[in-house]
Each structure stands twice: as C-alpha cells, then as structure tokens.
Short mmCIF file of C-alpha atoms in Angstrom, two decimals:
data_model
loop_
_atom_site.label_atom_id
_atom_site.label_comp_id
_atom_site.label_asym_id
_atom_site.label_seq_id
_atom_site.Cartn_x
_atom_site.Cartn_y
_atom_site.Cartn_z
CA MET E 684 -80.91 1.41 33.27
CA SER E 685 -79.91 -1.94 34.70
CA LYS E 686 -81.15 -2.93 38.14
CA THR E 687 -79.90 -5.36 40.76
CA HIS E 688 -82.42 -8.14 41.32
CA LEU E 689 -82.28 -10.60 44.19
CA VAL E 690 -83.85 -13.85 42.99
CA THR E 691 -84.47 -16.59 45.54
CA GLY E 692 -84.84 -20.17 44.37
CA ALA E 693 -82.41 -19.29 41.57
CA ALA E 694 -81.45 -22.93 40.95
CA GLY E 695 -85.12 -23.88 40.72
CA PHE E 696 -87.22 -24.34 37.61
CA ILE E 697 -88.88 -20.90 37.42
CA GLY E 698 -85.91 -19.26 39.16
CA MET E 699 -83.33 -20.28 36.56
CA HIS E 700 -85.48 -19.17 33.62
CA THR E 701 -86.26 -15.85 35.32
CA CYS E 702 -82.59 -15.17 36.07
CA LEU E 703 -81.64 -15.93 32.45
CA ARG E 704 -84.18 -13.39 31.18
CA LEU E 705 -82.93 -10.70 33.56
CA LEU E 706 -79.29 -11.39 32.66
CA ALA E 707 -80.06 -11.37 28.93
CA ARG E 708 -81.37 -7.82 29.17
CA GLY E 709 -78.35 -6.60 31.14
CA ASP E 710 -79.54 -6.65 34.76
CA ASP E 711 -77.39 -7.76 37.69
CA VAL E 712 -78.74 -10.84 39.45
CA VAL E 713 -77.95 -12.11 42.93
CA GLY E 714 -79.19 -15.69 43.06
CA VAL E 715 -80.03 -17.45 46.33
CA ASP E 716 -80.70 -21.17 46.73
CA ASN E 717 -80.04 -23.74 49.44
CA LEU E 718 -79.70 -26.58 46.87
CA ASN E 719 -81.69 -28.94 49.11
CA ASP E 720 -82.35 -32.55 48.13
CA TYR E 721 -86.15 -32.39 47.83
CA TYR E 722 -85.41 -33.56 44.29
CA ASP E 723 -82.27 -34.45 42.31
CA VAL E 724 -79.59 -31.90 43.23
CA ARG E 725 -77.75 -32.62 39.98
CA LEU E 726 -80.54 -30.95 38.03
CA LYS E 727 -80.32 -27.88 40.28
CA GLN E 728 -76.55 -27.79 39.79
CA ALA E 729 -76.96 -28.06 36.01
CA ARG E 730 -79.38 -25.11 36.05
CA LEU E 731 -77.00 -23.14 38.25
CA ALA E 732 -74.10 -23.82 35.87
CA ARG E 733 -76.04 -22.07 33.09
CA LEU E 734 -76.40 -18.98 35.28
CA GLN E 735 -72.82 -18.94 36.51
CA ALA E 736 -71.62 -18.57 32.92
CA HIS E 737 -72.89 -14.97 33.09
CA PRO E 738 -70.55 -12.29 34.52
CA ARG E 739 -73.49 -10.33 36.00
CA PHE E 740 -74.66 -13.30 38.09
CA ARG E 741 -73.61 -13.81 41.70
CA PHE E 742 -74.67 -16.82 43.75
CA ALA E 743 -75.18 -17.24 47.48
CA GLN E 744 -75.86 -20.75 48.74
CA LEU E 745 -78.01 -20.20 51.78
CA ASP E 746 -81.44 -20.89 53.18
CA VAL E 747 -84.04 -18.09 53.08
CA ALA E 748 -85.15 -19.27 56.54
CA ASP E 749 -81.72 -18.37 58.00
CA ARG E 750 -82.41 -15.37 60.24
CA GLN E 751 -78.76 -14.27 60.37
CA ALA E 752 -77.64 -14.90 56.79
CA MET E 753 -80.56 -13.22 54.98
CA PRO E 754 -80.27 -9.75 56.61
CA ALA E 755 -76.51 -9.87 55.99
CA LEU E 756 -77.09 -10.70 52.32
CA PHE E 757 -79.57 -7.83 51.88
CA ALA E 758 -77.15 -5.41 53.57
CA ALA E 759 -74.21 -6.54 51.41
CA GLU E 760 -75.97 -6.69 48.03
CA LYS E 761 -78.53 -3.87 48.43
CA PRO E 762 -80.92 -5.20 45.75
CA GLN E 763 -83.35 -2.73 44.20
CA ARG E 764 -85.90 -5.43 43.41
CA VAL E 765 -86.62 -8.87 44.82
CA ILE E 766 -88.22 -11.84 43.07
CA HIS E 767 -88.96 -14.43 45.74
CA LEU E 768 -89.42 -17.88 44.20
CA ALA E 769 -87.82 -20.08 46.87
CA ALA E 770 -90.33 -22.28 48.68
CA GLN E 771 -90.99 -25.78 49.83
CA ALA E 772 -93.13 -26.86 46.91
CA GLY E 773 -95.62 -29.65 46.38
CA VAL E 774 -99.02 -30.47 47.80
CA ARG E 775 -98.42 -34.16 48.52
CA TYR E 776 -95.12 -33.67 50.37
CA SER E 777 -96.90 -31.33 52.80
CA LEU E 778 -98.91 -34.29 54.10
CA THR E 779 -95.77 -36.01 55.39
CA ASN E 780 -93.33 -33.14 56.06
CA PRO E 781 -95.42 -30.18 57.25
CA HIS E 782 -92.62 -28.51 59.21
CA ALA E 783 -90.60 -28.00 56.01
CA TYR E 784 -93.39 -25.70 54.78
CA ILE E 785 -93.48 -23.61 57.94
CA ASP E 786 -89.71 -23.11 57.87
CA ALA E 787 -89.30 -22.30 54.18
CA ASN E 788 -92.61 -20.67 53.30
CA LEU E 789 -93.38 -18.71 56.46
CA GLN E 790 -90.08 -18.04 58.23
CA GLY E 791 -88.34 -17.69 54.87
CA PHE E 792 -90.91 -15.17 53.63
CA MET E 793 -90.67 -13.22 56.89
CA ASN E 794 -86.93 -12.81 56.30
CA ILE E 795 -87.58 -11.61 52.73
CA LEU E 796 -90.12 -9.03 53.89
CA GLU E 797 -87.80 -7.73 56.61
CA GLY E 798 -84.89 -7.54 54.16
CA CYS E 799 -87.02 -5.56 51.69
CA ARG E 800 -88.27 -3.24 54.42
CA HIS E 801 -84.86 -2.39 55.85
CA GLN E 802 -83.12 -1.99 52.49
CA GLY E 803 -85.88 0.12 50.94
CA VAL E 804 -86.48 -2.33 48.08
CA GLU E 805 -88.59 -0.71 45.36
CA HIS E 806 -90.68 -3.80 44.54
CA LEU E 807 -91.11 -7.35 45.83
CA ALA E 808 -92.73 -9.93 43.53
CA TYR E 809 -93.26 -13.35 45.04
CA ALA E 810 -94.58 -16.76 44.06
CA SER E 811 -98.04 -17.56 45.29
CA SER E 812 -100.00 -20.47 43.79
CA SER E 813 -103.26 -21.46 42.15
CA SER E 814 -103.64 -23.81 45.12
CA VAL E 815 -104.83 -20.86 47.25
CA TYR E 816 -108.26 -21.23 45.60
CA GLY E 817 -108.63 -24.51 47.50
CA GLY E 818 -112.22 -25.69 47.82
CA ASN E 819 -113.53 -23.05 45.40
CA THR E 820 -115.23 -24.72 42.41
CA ALA E 821 -116.23 -21.51 40.56
CA LEU E 822 -114.14 -21.62 37.39
CA PRO E 823 -112.19 -19.84 36.09
CA PHE E 824 -110.51 -18.72 39.31
CA SER E 825 -110.42 -14.95 39.71
CA GLU E 826 -108.35 -12.75 42.01
CA HIS E 827 -111.68 -11.29 43.15
CA HIS E 828 -112.71 -14.68 44.61
CA ASN E 829 -112.52 -15.49 48.30
CA ILE E 830 -109.60 -17.81 49.19
CA ASP E 831 -110.55 -18.75 52.75
CA HIS E 832 -110.79 -22.52 52.17
CA PRO E 833 -107.34 -24.02 51.45
CA VAL E 834 -107.25 -27.82 51.19
CA SER E 835 -103.51 -28.37 51.77
CA LEU E 836 -100.90 -26.94 54.13
CA TYR E 837 -98.90 -25.83 51.07
CA ALA E 838 -101.87 -23.73 49.94
CA ALA E 839 -102.32 -22.33 53.45
CA THR E 840 -98.70 -21.13 53.52
CA LYS E 841 -99.13 -19.44 50.14
CA LYS E 842 -102.27 -17.66 51.33
CA ALA E 843 -100.34 -16.66 54.47
CA ASN E 844 -97.62 -15.15 52.24
CA GLU E 845 -100.23 -12.94 50.58
CA LEU E 846 -101.54 -11.80 53.98
CA MET E 847 -98.02 -11.11 55.26
CA ALA E 848 -97.18 -9.15 52.10
CA HIS E 849 -100.32 -7.05 52.47
CA THR E 850 -99.37 -6.19 56.04
CA TYR E 851 -95.93 -4.94 54.95
CA SER E 852 -97.44 -3.03 52.02
CA HIS E 853 -99.83 -1.35 54.45
CA LEU E 854 -97.43 -0.65 57.32
CA PHE E 855 -94.26 0.20 55.39
CA ARG E 856 -95.61 1.12 51.93
CA LEU E 857 -93.52 -1.70 50.45
CA PRO E 858 -94.89 -2.46 46.96
CA THR E 859 -95.62 -6.21 46.80
CA THR E 860 -97.10 -8.35 44.04
CA GLY E 861 -98.13 -11.98 44.52
CA LEU E 862 -98.15 -14.24 41.46
CA ARG E 863 -100.51 -17.20 41.52
CA PHE E 864 -98.83 -19.68 39.17
CA PHE E 865 -100.94 -22.36 37.49
CA THR E 866 -99.30 -25.80 36.87
CA VAL E 867 -96.02 -24.70 35.28
CA TYR E 868 -94.25 -27.07 32.87
CA GLY E 869 -91.46 -27.01 30.30
CA PRO E 870 -87.70 -27.58 29.83
CA TRP E 871 -85.65 -27.79 33.05
CA GLY E 872 -88.86 -28.54 35.00
CA ARG E 873 -89.29 -30.18 38.39
CA PRO E 874 -88.79 -33.98 38.47
CA ASP E 875 -91.46 -34.43 41.16
CA MET E 876 -94.21 -33.14 38.85
CA ALA E 877 -96.45 -35.31 36.70
CA LEU E 878 -94.88 -34.47 33.34
CA PHE E 879 -91.41 -35.63 34.43
CA LEU E 880 -92.79 -38.74 36.10
CA PHE E 881 -94.88 -39.63 33.05
CA THR E 882 -92.00 -39.10 30.61
CA LYS E 883 -89.50 -41.12 32.64
CA ALA E 884 -91.94 -44.02 33.06
CA MET E 885 -93.02 -44.06 29.42
CA LEU E 886 -89.44 -44.10 28.12
CA ALA E 887 -88.73 -47.01 30.49
CA GLY E 888 -91.82 -48.91 29.31
CA GLN E 889 -93.47 -48.60 32.72
CA PRO E 890 -97.08 -47.60 33.49
CA ILE E 891 -97.95 -44.07 34.59
CA ASP E 892 -100.09 -43.27 37.65
CA VAL E 893 -103.18 -41.29 36.62
CA PHE E 894 -105.05 -39.86 39.62
CA ASN E 895 -108.80 -39.33 39.99
CA HIS E 896 -109.12 -41.92 37.20
CA GLY E 897 -108.02 -39.25 34.72
CA GLN E 898 -110.90 -36.90 35.58
CA MET E 899 -108.63 -33.91 36.21
CA VAL E 900 -108.39 -30.54 34.47
CA ARG E 901 -105.41 -28.21 34.80
CA ASP E 902 -104.46 -24.84 33.37
CA PHE E 903 -101.04 -26.07 32.22
CA THR E 904 -98.83 -23.00 31.74
CA TYR E 905 -95.61 -23.03 29.74
CA ILE E 906 -92.50 -21.73 31.49
CA ASP E 907 -91.75 -18.95 28.98
CA ASP E 908 -95.21 -17.48 29.58
CA ILE E 909 -94.68 -17.59 33.34
CA VAL E 910 -91.35 -15.78 33.04
CA GLU E 911 -92.80 -13.15 30.70
CA GLY E 912 -95.44 -12.45 33.33
CA VAL E 913 -92.89 -12.28 36.15
CA ILE E 914 -90.63 -9.86 34.25
CA ARG E 915 -93.45 -7.56 33.23
CA VAL E 916 -94.82 -7.48 36.77
CA ILE E 917 -91.48 -6.80 38.49
CA ASP E 918 -91.01 -3.86 36.12
CA LYS E 919 -94.31 -2.30 37.28
CA PRO E 920 -94.45 -1.93 41.08
CA ALA E 921 -97.80 -2.38 42.78
CA GLU E 922 -99.74 0.80 43.57
CA PRO E 923 -102.67 1.56 45.86
CA SER E 924 -106.03 1.18 44.12
CA ALA E 925 -108.00 4.42 43.89
CA SER E 926 -111.23 2.44 43.62
CA PHE E 927 -110.67 0.31 46.74
CA ASN E 928 -113.68 0.44 49.04
CA PRO E 929 -112.91 -0.56 52.66
CA ALA E 930 -116.63 -0.97 53.33
CA ALA E 931 -116.76 -3.73 50.68
CA PRO E 932 -113.13 -4.84 50.31
CA ASP E 933 -112.12 -6.55 47.08
CA PRO E 934 -109.52 -9.35 47.68
CA ALA E 935 -107.72 -8.43 44.44
CA THR E 936 -106.86 -4.83 45.37
CA SER E 937 -106.03 -2.62 48.33
CA ASN E 938 -105.48 0.93 49.50
CA ALA E 939 -101.89 -0.26 50.09
CA PRO E 940 -99.37 -0.82 47.25
CA TYR E 941 -100.37 -4.48 46.99
CA ARG E 942 -101.54 -6.68 44.11
CA VAL E 943 -102.08 -10.35 43.33
CA PHE E 944 -102.31 -11.82 39.82
CA ASN E 945 -103.09 -15.16 38.26
CA ILE E 946 -100.53 -16.33 35.71
CA GLY E 947 -102.17 -19.21 33.88
CA ASN E 948 -102.69 -20.31 30.31
CA ASN E 949 -106.43 -19.58 30.36
CA GLN E 950 -106.88 -22.83 28.40
CA PRO E 951 -107.88 -25.51 30.95
CA THR E 952 -106.86 -28.91 29.60
CA PRO E 953 -108.18 -32.33 30.64
CA LEU E 954 -105.39 -34.49 32.04
CA MET E 955 -106.05 -37.19 29.45
CA ASP E 956 -105.51 -34.63 26.63
CA TYR E 957 -102.25 -33.56 28.28
CA ILE E 958 -101.12 -37.19 28.39
CA GLU E 959 -102.14 -37.61 24.75
CA ALA E 960 -99.98 -34.60 23.79
CA LEU E 961 -97.05 -36.25 25.58
CA GLU E 962 -97.73 -39.57 23.83
CA GLN E 963 -97.65 -37.80 20.46
CA ALA E 964 -94.43 -35.92 21.30
CA LEU E 965 -92.69 -39.12 22.45
CA GLY E 966 -94.26 -41.45 19.88
CA ILE E 967 -95.20 -43.81 22.74
CA THR E 968 -98.62 -44.89 24.00
CA ALA E 969 -98.62 -44.85 27.79
CA LYS E 970 -99.76 -47.77 29.91
CA LYS E 971 -102.06 -46.16 32.46
CA ASN E 972 -102.59 -47.09 36.09
CA PHE E 973 -105.82 -45.31 37.11
CA LEU E 974 -105.97 -44.34 40.80
CA PRO E 975 -108.28 -42.36 43.12
CA MET E 976 -107.79 -38.67 43.89
CA GLN E 977 -104.97 -37.90 46.31
CA ALA E 978 -105.56 -36.01 49.56
CA GLY E 979 -105.06 -32.24 49.24
CA ASP E 980 -105.57 -32.26 45.47
CA VAL E 981 -108.35 -30.52 43.53
CA PRO E 982 -110.12 -31.84 40.41
CA ALA E 983 -109.83 -28.71 38.29
CA THR E 984 -108.01 -25.39 37.94
CA ALA E 985 -108.50 -22.60 35.42
CA ALA E 986 -107.13 -19.07 35.45
CA ASN E 987 -108.89 -15.84 34.66
CA THR E 988 -105.98 -13.62 33.55
CA ASP E 989 -107.88 -10.40 32.79
CA GLU E 990 -106.25 -8.55 35.71
CA LEU E 991 -102.72 -9.44 34.57
CA ASP E 992 -103.57 -8.39 31.02
CA ALA E 993 -105.02 -5.08 32.21
CA TRP E 994 -101.95 -4.36 34.39
CA VAL E 995 -99.07 -5.36 32.08
CA GLY E 996 -100.69 -6.14 28.71
CA PHE E 997 -99.89 -9.84 28.63
CA LYS E 998 -101.81 -13.11 28.44
CA PRO E 999 -100.03 -16.50 28.39
CA ASN E 1000 -100.66 -18.16 25.02
CA THR E 1001 -98.36 -21.16 24.40
CA SER E 1002 -100.40 -24.21 23.40
CA VAL E 1003 -99.97 -27.47 25.32
CA LYS E 1004 -98.99 -29.23 22.09
CA GLU E 1005 -96.18 -26.76 21.38
CA GLY E 1006 -95.03 -26.63 25.01
CA MET E 1007 -94.96 -30.41 25.18
CA ARG E 1008 -92.89 -30.66 22.00
CA ARG E 1009 -90.28 -28.30 23.46
CA PHE E 1010 -90.21 -30.17 26.78
CA VAL E 1011 -89.68 -33.58 25.19
CA GLU E 1012 -86.95 -32.21 22.92
CA TRP E 1013 -85.12 -30.85 25.99
CA TYR E 1014 -85.72 -33.96 28.13
CA ILE E 1015 -84.30 -36.39 25.59
CA GLN E 1016 -81.26 -34.20 24.96
CA HIS E 1017 -80.59 -33.55 28.65
CA TYR E 1018 -80.95 -37.13 29.85
CA ARG E 1019 -79.38 -38.82 26.85
CA HIS E 1020 -76.13 -39.46 28.73
CA THR E 1021 -77.46 -40.08 32.25
#
C-alpha cells in the first residue's frame, strides 16, 4: 500500500534522491523546501525539476521554521510518515552565521515535531549527523558512545534534535529515528562540500585547498547507500527497547519508541586517497594547497553500522572508487553547458 510521505529539504542533495526512490515505488510525496541561496539555487531548481516530472509529487515552497505555514501544511496534507532532511548545513558556516542554525535546525525541528504530534504521524525519520560525536576520538563511532562534547554549533543543533525527538517519543509515543549521516557524496551533491570544490578547481587548472595538511580521514558514504538506509528505516518505525535499563541508560536505545543509527560506509578513507580517486576519475593531477585544520572540524570519522544492519539488514557498501566514477560522470555531463 502506498503511503504519503512529507519530505523536507526535497530540493536538497539527499532530499531529491530520497523523493525519487519513494516516487519510483509508488508512494505520494509532499516535498518542502525554502530554496534558500546558501548555495547555487539553480542546482536546487534542477533537482526539483526532476521531481516535478512525477504526478505523485507535490511541492510546497516554504521554510520549516515558519510557525504558521508548517501546521497548515500538516493539516492540509495529513502525511502518514515524515522524513525531515531540511537543515542549515555545514560546520564552517556556523562560525559566521550561527543564528541560521538556531532558526532552521531548532525552530524548524520544533515545528516538525508538533506537526507529527498533532497529525498522528506513524513515523518520523530525521537527519542527524556524524558531527554529533564531536571531541570523541574512539573509532569507529558507535551509537552507544556518549555525545556530550560537540565541537561546532552545527553539531550541537543536531544533538539537540535527537534530545527533542526523544522527548516527543517519550511524552507522545511518537516513533522517531535519527540518522547520523557520514560525509555523503555523489551525483547532484552539495557545491559547498570538498568534492565539488576540488572538481571545479581541478577542471579549471586551479589548486585545491587541503586542510590539516591532508591528515584527515572520513567515512565517505555514497548517496545511494544513504537513501537505501533512509528508506529501510522509514519503513520500520522505532519501537521501545525491551532491554533498556534506566539505571544504566544506553544512549542508543530507550523505553520510548526512539532510535538513532549511523549511516556510514564503514570504510574510513584518508583524504589523500579520496583525492587520488578523484584524480584518477578526472585524469588530472591536482595542485594542492596544504592548510591547517579549520575550527570546528575533526581529524577523523568512522561509522560502526552494526545497529543499522541489525535493525533493517543493510550495510552501505559502495566503494569510493566506484562512487567517485559515478560522480565525475554526472558532474561533467551536468556542467557541460554552464
């Protein structure tokens, strides 16, 4: 049976791919996006055009932080499930525009939770982030780890989302699942992320900025693997854990219908190897401008995905080499005429 899904951030990178998967299997999708200019709006509009070709897709251009528009949208559309992907993204931008994160990531999430509560939504899945692990250096990151030491405001808002979700799961028995994404890349990706910046510079014969002098490790996760995880999770609403012990609470579970999962490739890759994969895909050797670590960044991320696998039977598995090949193929085709 088809369901009606409300997907916020529908014109975003993960949002567009998620909507396409839902539409392809026959679900109805209500997409929400404010089409802000944090990065090139033309790319958002091009993603949106792909979605609007589908008869089961409806689009509402509004801001999730709008306290009047969001309740009205929930009341009109009555979604059965919500996938909340809209957010003010980026660690570095949070150093210069902190208020954007409070508006979008906290007020916006509050409106989503209230909409789900009042419309009796059967499951809310929302984007968290690997950044919640903050100052933790115990790799790979596990949902059972403490996340009390964020090192950026962006990370703090994502941790706050998980806390807010737990409260609504506890008070109103709203099933919520937080998804901690690890460095997502692939076709239709975000132009503010390293892969886009590297590719654009290399094709123009310009040097690329390599932070922490290249001594970085990331669990680069291909977009199709992220979407597979999102779809499988939204189809299986969170449930209370029978083994939860309030005398020794485990951060990964609860006696409320609440879960959090890592979605990462489980193959941490040194940044220099990632750049080498891009060089091979483009057939260009990059000129490298080595720089110190940026504030709010962390040297390494790696995902333990055992909990996701146990819950929905899926582990991301696309190699960086294959993912990079697909990205470059898309990039060259998309930007050929721009």
